[in-house]
């Protein structure tokens, strides 16, 4: 028998379970892999992405202060650019400037002064949708996860609920009435659960009246007494007044939310 043979000095045969136990070597996790995983989680954390968003916006604002795009109103467009190429370049620059908090009225006036009423309107609208899309994407990817848990105030919850449930009509109203800053509407929509199609479509449609008024005013700025210029200024002032009245009447509703 096997036990007798072992006691008598014969060749011992190990059982399969003993052999498996004898040759199993514990594998320890690599320290480098654990460190890389922790670094990856830290870099991709919501607050790290929010910090990146704030850094990007601060850098964009610094570039605007350095290059001063408002000089287009006084110095005009560079002579080496003209026609459709100038309109495309201006539209891209328009969008990037809106991400960096440059006021849209200034850019709309510049579009009208540089390209006229029709081409200026088309260029400004393209830049508006581009800038809104870039800001919405940045806010959605880099800021939504970190900012949504902070929505505890009644006004913030009311705005988030309105944008999340009625995204298209809420954003359309925000674009039609000039009381809401362009950048604020972009980032508030990004933090909410509004979808991309509703946001971009409402931005494009809702920005037409105000943008057209500023483009016409910029194109006719050399004749401030002309009927076109006066009508454009009226189209700017009346929606602003209506928006202020509506906001004043809705203040009690917002407080009660």
Short mmCIF file of C-alpha atoms in Angstrom, two decimals:
data_model
loop_
_atom_site.label_atom_id
_atom_site.label_comp_id
_atom_site.label_asym_id
_atom_site.label_seq_id
_atom_site.Cartn_x
_atom_site.Cartn_y
_atom_site.Cartn_z
CA UNK A 1 0.00 0.00 0.00
CA UNK A 2 1.02 3.65 -0.45
CA UNK A 3 1.34 4.37 3.28
CA UNK A 4 3.37 1.24 3.91
CA UNK A 5 5.68 1.95 1.03
CA UNK A 6 6.32 5.46 2.36
CA UNK A 7 7.09 4.17 5.83
CA UNK A 8 9.45 1.54 4.45
CA UNK A 9 11.50 4.05 2.54
CA UNK A 10 9.92 3.52 -0.89
CA UNK A 11 9.16 6.24 -3.38
CA UNK A 12 6.34 8.49 -2.16
CA UNK A 13 3.68 9.67 -4.54
CA UNK A 14 2.01 12.99 -3.71
CA UNK A 15 -1.72 13.32 -4.06
CA UNK A 16 -3.07 15.74 -6.72
CA UNK A 17 -4.49 18.08 -4.07
CA UNK A 18 -1.17 18.28 -2.27
CA UNK A 19 0.69 18.94 -5.51
CA UNK A 20 -1.68 21.72 -6.47
CA UNK A 21 -1.30 23.27 -3.04
CA UNK A 22 2.44 22.98 -3.17
CA UNK A 23 2.98 24.70 -6.54
CA UNK A 24 0.43 27.58 -6.25
CA UNK A 25 2.34 30.87 -6.00
CA UNK A 26 0.31 33.85 -4.79
CA UNK A 27 0.31 36.73 -7.29
CA UNK A 28 0.52 40.16 -5.72
CA UNK A 29 -0.99 43.14 -7.55
CA UNK A 30 1.54 45.42 -9.12
CA UNK A 31 2.00 48.71 -7.36
CA UNK A 32 2.33 50.53 -10.67
CA UNK A 33 -1.04 49.27 -11.89
CA UNK A 34 -2.77 50.37 -8.68
CA UNK A 35 -1.14 53.80 -8.85
CA UNK A 36 -2.12 54.21 -12.49
CA UNK A 37 -5.73 53.29 -11.68
CA UNK A 38 -5.86 55.81 -8.84
CA UNK A 39 -4.36 58.53 -11.03
CA UNK A 40 -6.84 57.73 -13.79
CA UNK A 41 -9.77 57.99 -11.38
CA UNK A 42 -8.45 61.29 -10.03
CA UNK A 43 -7.95 62.79 -13.48
CA UNK A 44 -11.39 61.69 -14.69
CA UNK A 45 -13.22 62.65 -11.51
CA UNK A 46 -16.05 65.21 -11.84
CA UNK A 47 -14.23 67.91 -9.93
CA UNK A 48 -11.04 67.45 -11.94
CA UNK A 49 -13.04 67.89 -15.14
CA UNK A 50 -14.79 70.94 -13.69
CA UNK A 51 -11.40 72.43 -12.83
CA UNK A 52 -10.29 71.82 -16.42
CA UNK A 53 -13.41 73.59 -17.69
CA UNK A 54 -12.76 76.61 -15.47
CA UNK A 55 -9.13 76.71 -16.62
CA UNK A 56 -10.18 76.62 -20.27
CA UNK A 57 -12.69 79.42 -19.77
CA UNK A 58 -10.16 81.52 -17.90
CA UNK A 59 -7.64 81.02 -20.69
CA UNK A 60 -10.22 81.94 -23.32
CA UNK A 61 -11.16 85.11 -21.42
CA UNK A 62 -7.48 86.04 -21.14
CA UNK A 63 -7.05 85.62 -24.90
CA UNK A 64 -10.02 87.90 -25.51
CA UNK A 65 -8.54 90.56 -23.25
CA UNK A 66 -5.21 90.22 -25.05
CA UNK A 67 -6.43 90.30 -28.66
CA UNK A 68 -9.43 92.63 -28.13
CA UNK A 69 -11.85 91.49 -30.86
CA UNK A 70 -13.94 94.63 -30.34
CA UNK A 71 -11.31 96.48 -32.42
CA UNK A 72 -13.08 95.13 -35.50
CA UNK A 73 -15.67 97.86 -35.02
CA UNK A 74 -13.04 100.60 -35.25
CA UNK A 75 -10.25 99.10 -37.40
CA UNK A 76 -12.34 96.97 -39.75
CA UNK A 77 -11.60 93.53 -41.17
CA UNK A 78 -8.04 92.63 -42.27
CA UNK A 79 -7.67 93.51 -45.96
CA UNK A 80 -6.14 90.14 -46.89
CA UNK A 81 -9.44 88.40 -46.13
CA UNK A 82 -12.53 89.02 -48.16
CA UNK A 83 -15.73 87.46 -49.43
CA UNK A 84 -16.85 84.04 -48.29
CA UNK A 85 -13.52 83.25 -46.61
CA UNK A 86 -13.87 86.29 -44.40
CA UNK A 87 -17.42 85.28 -43.45
CA UNK A 88 -16.30 81.76 -42.51
CA UNK A 89 -13.37 83.02 -40.44
CA UNK A 90 -15.56 85.56 -38.72
CA UNK A 91 -18.22 82.93 -37.95
CA UNK A 92 -15.67 80.63 -36.31
CA UNK A 93 -14.15 83.53 -34.38
CA UNK A 94 -17.65 84.62 -33.36
CA UNK A 95 -18.40 81.20 -31.87
CA UNK A 96 -15.13 81.02 -29.96
CA UNK A 97 -15.60 84.55 -28.64
CA UNK A 98 -19.03 83.72 -27.26
CA UNK A 99 -17.51 80.79 -25.37
CA UNK A 100 -15.05 83.30 -23.87
CA UNK A 101 -17.92 85.54 -22.62
CA UNK A 102 -17.66 88.22 -25.32
CA UNK A 103 -21.12 89.89 -25.47
CA UNK A 104 -23.09 88.83 -28.53
CA UNK A 105 -24.54 92.31 -29.21
CA UNK A 106 -21.03 93.56 -29.87
CA UNK A 107 -20.31 90.70 -32.25
CA UNK A 108 -23.67 91.13 -34.00
CA UNK A 109 -22.99 94.80 -34.59
CA UNK A 110 -19.58 93.92 -35.98
CA UNK A 111 -21.12 91.29 -38.30
CA UNK A 112 -23.54 93.84 -39.72
CA UNK A 113 -20.91 96.54 -40.07
CA UNK A 114 -18.45 94.22 -41.84
CA UNK A 115 -20.72 92.13 -44.07
CA UNK A 116 -24.00 94.00 -44.37
CA UNK A 117 -27.43 93.01 -43.15
CA UNK A 118 -28.01 89.69 -44.94
CA UNK A 119 -24.55 88.12 -44.92
CA UNK A 120 -23.91 89.58 -41.46
CA UNK A 121 -27.07 87.92 -40.14
CA UNK A 122 -26.16 84.55 -41.65
CA UNK A 123 -22.61 84.74 -40.31
CA UNK A 124 -23.72 85.80 -36.84
CA UNK A 125 -26.32 83.03 -36.64
CA UNK A 126 -23.77 80.42 -37.68
CA UNK A 127 -21.36 81.72 -35.04
CA UNK A 128 -24.15 81.75 -32.46
CA UNK A 129 -25.04 78.09 -33.01
CA UNK A 130 -21.36 77.11 -33.14
CA UNK A 131 -20.52 78.93 -29.91
CA UNK A 132 -23.60 77.57 -28.14
CA UNK A 133 -22.74 74.03 -29.23
CA UNK A 134 -19.14 74.31 -28.04
CA UNK A 135 -20.20 75.74 -24.67
CA UNK A 136 -22.93 73.10 -24.28
CA UNK A 137 -20.49 70.30 -25.07
CA UNK A 138 -17.86 71.59 -22.68
CA UNK A 139 -20.38 72.02 -19.90
CA UNK A 140 -21.94 68.62 -20.50
CA UNK A 141 -18.66 66.68 -20.60
CA UNK A 142 -16.63 68.59 -18.02
CA UNK A 143 -19.12 70.16 -15.63
CA UNK A 144 -22.41 68.27 -15.45
CA UNK A 145 -21.36 65.47 -13.07
CA UNK A 146 -19.80 67.90 -10.61
CA UNK A 147 -22.50 70.58 -10.68
CA UNK A 148 -25.70 68.54 -10.62
CA UNK A 149 -25.27 67.49 -6.96
CA UNK A 150 -25.03 71.20 -6.05
CA UNK A 151 -28.54 72.01 -7.35
CA UNK A 152 -30.14 72.50 -3.94
CA UNK A 153 -31.56 76.02 -4.10
CA UNK A 154 -35.20 76.50 -5.09
CA UNK A 155 -34.37 78.72 -8.04
CA UNK A 156 -31.71 76.32 -9.28
CA UNK A 157 -34.03 73.33 -8.97
CA UNK A 158 -36.81 75.20 -10.73
CA UNK A 159 -34.53 76.18 -13.62
CA UNK A 160 -33.14 72.66 -13.89
CA UNK A 161 -36.59 71.10 -13.89
CA UNK A 162 -37.87 73.52 -16.52
CA UNK A 163 -34.92 72.94 -18.83
CA UNK A 164 -34.97 69.18 -18.34
CA UNK A 165 -38.73 68.70 -18.91
CA UNK A 166 -39.43 71.48 -21.43
CA UNK A 167 -36.04 71.99 -23.02
CA UNK A 168 -37.00 73.32 -26.44
CA UNK A 169 -39.58 75.90 -25.41
CA UNK A 170 -37.57 77.00 -22.37
CA UNK A 171 -34.44 77.60 -24.42
CA UNK A 172 -36.48 79.25 -27.18
CA UNK A 173 -37.87 81.72 -24.63
CA UNK A 174 -34.40 82.34 -23.20
CA UNK A 175 -33.07 83.15 -26.68
CA UNK A 176 -36.00 85.34 -27.67
CA UNK A 177 -35.82 87.57 -24.62
CA UNK A 178 -32.40 89.21 -24.22
CA UNK A 179 -32.52 89.31 -20.42
CA UNK A 180 -30.76 85.94 -20.03
CA UNK A 181 -27.00 86.08 -20.73
CA UNK A 182 -26.00 83.88 -23.64
CA UNK A 183 -23.24 82.05 -21.77
CA UNK A 184 -25.43 81.48 -18.70
CA UNK A 185 -28.16 79.84 -20.78
CA UNK A 186 -25.56 77.61 -22.46
CA UNK A 187 -24.04 76.27 -19.27
CA UNK A 188 -27.36 75.96 -17.43
CA UNK A 189 -28.67 73.87 -20.31
CA UNK A 190 -25.51 71.76 -20.26
CA UNK A 191 -25.94 70.95 -16.57
CA UNK A 192 -29.60 70.01 -17.12
CA UNK A 193 -30.82 66.92 -18.98
CA UNK A 194 -31.76 68.79 -22.15
CA UNK A 195 -30.89 67.01 -25.39
CA UNK A 196 -28.61 68.29 -28.13
CA UNK A 197 -31.23 68.64 -30.93
CA UNK A 198 -33.65 70.68 -28.81
CA UNK A 199 -30.85 72.94 -27.57
CA UNK A 200 -29.34 73.70 -30.98
CA UNK A 201 -32.68 74.11 -32.76
CA UNK A 202 -34.06 76.44 -30.09
CA UNK A 203 -30.83 78.44 -30.13
CA UNK A 204 -30.90 78.89 -33.89
CA UNK A 205 -34.57 79.83 -34.12
CA UNK A 206 -34.71 81.95 -30.99
CA UNK A 207 -31.63 83.98 -31.90
CA UNK A 208 -32.93 85.15 -35.29
CA UNK A 209 -34.93 88.25 -34.27
CA UNK A 210 -32.38 89.76 -31.89
CA UNK A 211 -29.43 88.92 -34.12
CA UNK A 212 -31.15 90.40 -37.17
CA UNK A 213 -31.90 93.63 -35.31
CA UNK A 214 -28.29 94.06 -34.26
CA UNK A 215 -26.95 93.14 -37.70
CA UNK A 216 -29.18 95.73 -39.36
CA UNK A 217 -28.20 98.32 -36.77
CA UNK A 218 -24.53 97.61 -37.42
CA UNK A 219 -24.99 97.81 -41.18
CA UNK A 220 -26.88 101.14 -40.94
CA UNK A 221 -24.83 102.65 -38.12
CA UNK A 222 -23.50 105.31 -40.48
CA UNK A 223 -27.07 106.62 -40.92
CA UNK A 224 -28.57 106.64 -37.40
CA UNK A 225 -31.66 108.57 -38.52
CA UNK A 226 -32.62 106.13 -41.27
CA UNK A 227 -35.88 104.18 -40.85
CA UNK A 228 -34.03 100.84 -40.97
CA UNK A 229 -31.73 101.83 -38.11
CA UNK A 230 -34.60 103.19 -36.00
CA UNK A 231 -36.69 100.07 -36.61
CA UNK A 232 -33.74 97.86 -35.66
CA UNK A 233 -33.25 99.77 -32.40
CA UNK A 234 -36.95 99.41 -31.64
CA UNK A 235 -36.70 95.64 -32.23
CA UNK A 236 -33.84 95.58 -29.72
CA UNK A 237 -35.53 97.68 -27.06
CA UNK A 238 -39.05 96.21 -27.14
CA UNK A 239 -38.09 92.55 -26.45
CA UNK A 240 -35.78 93.70 -23.66
CA UNK A 241 -38.65 95.61 -22.06
CA UNK A 242 -41.07 92.71 -22.48
CA UNK A 243 -38.54 90.29 -21.00
CA UNK A 244 -38.06 92.54 -17.98
CA UNK A 245 -41.83 92.75 -17.40
CA UNK A 246 -42.29 88.99 -17.72
CA UNK A 247 -39.42 88.31 -15.32
CA UNK A 248 -40.88 90.74 -12.80
CA UNK A 249 -44.31 89.11 -12.99
CA UNK A 250 -42.88 85.59 -12.67
CA UNK A 251 -40.71 86.35 -9.64
CA UNK A 252 -43.35 85.09 -7.17
CA UNK A 253 -43.74 81.85 -9.11
CA UNK A 254 -40.00 81.21 -9.00
CA UNK A 255 -39.82 81.93 -5.30
CA UNK A 256 -42.56 79.44 -4.63
CA UNK A 257 -40.88 76.60 -6.50
#
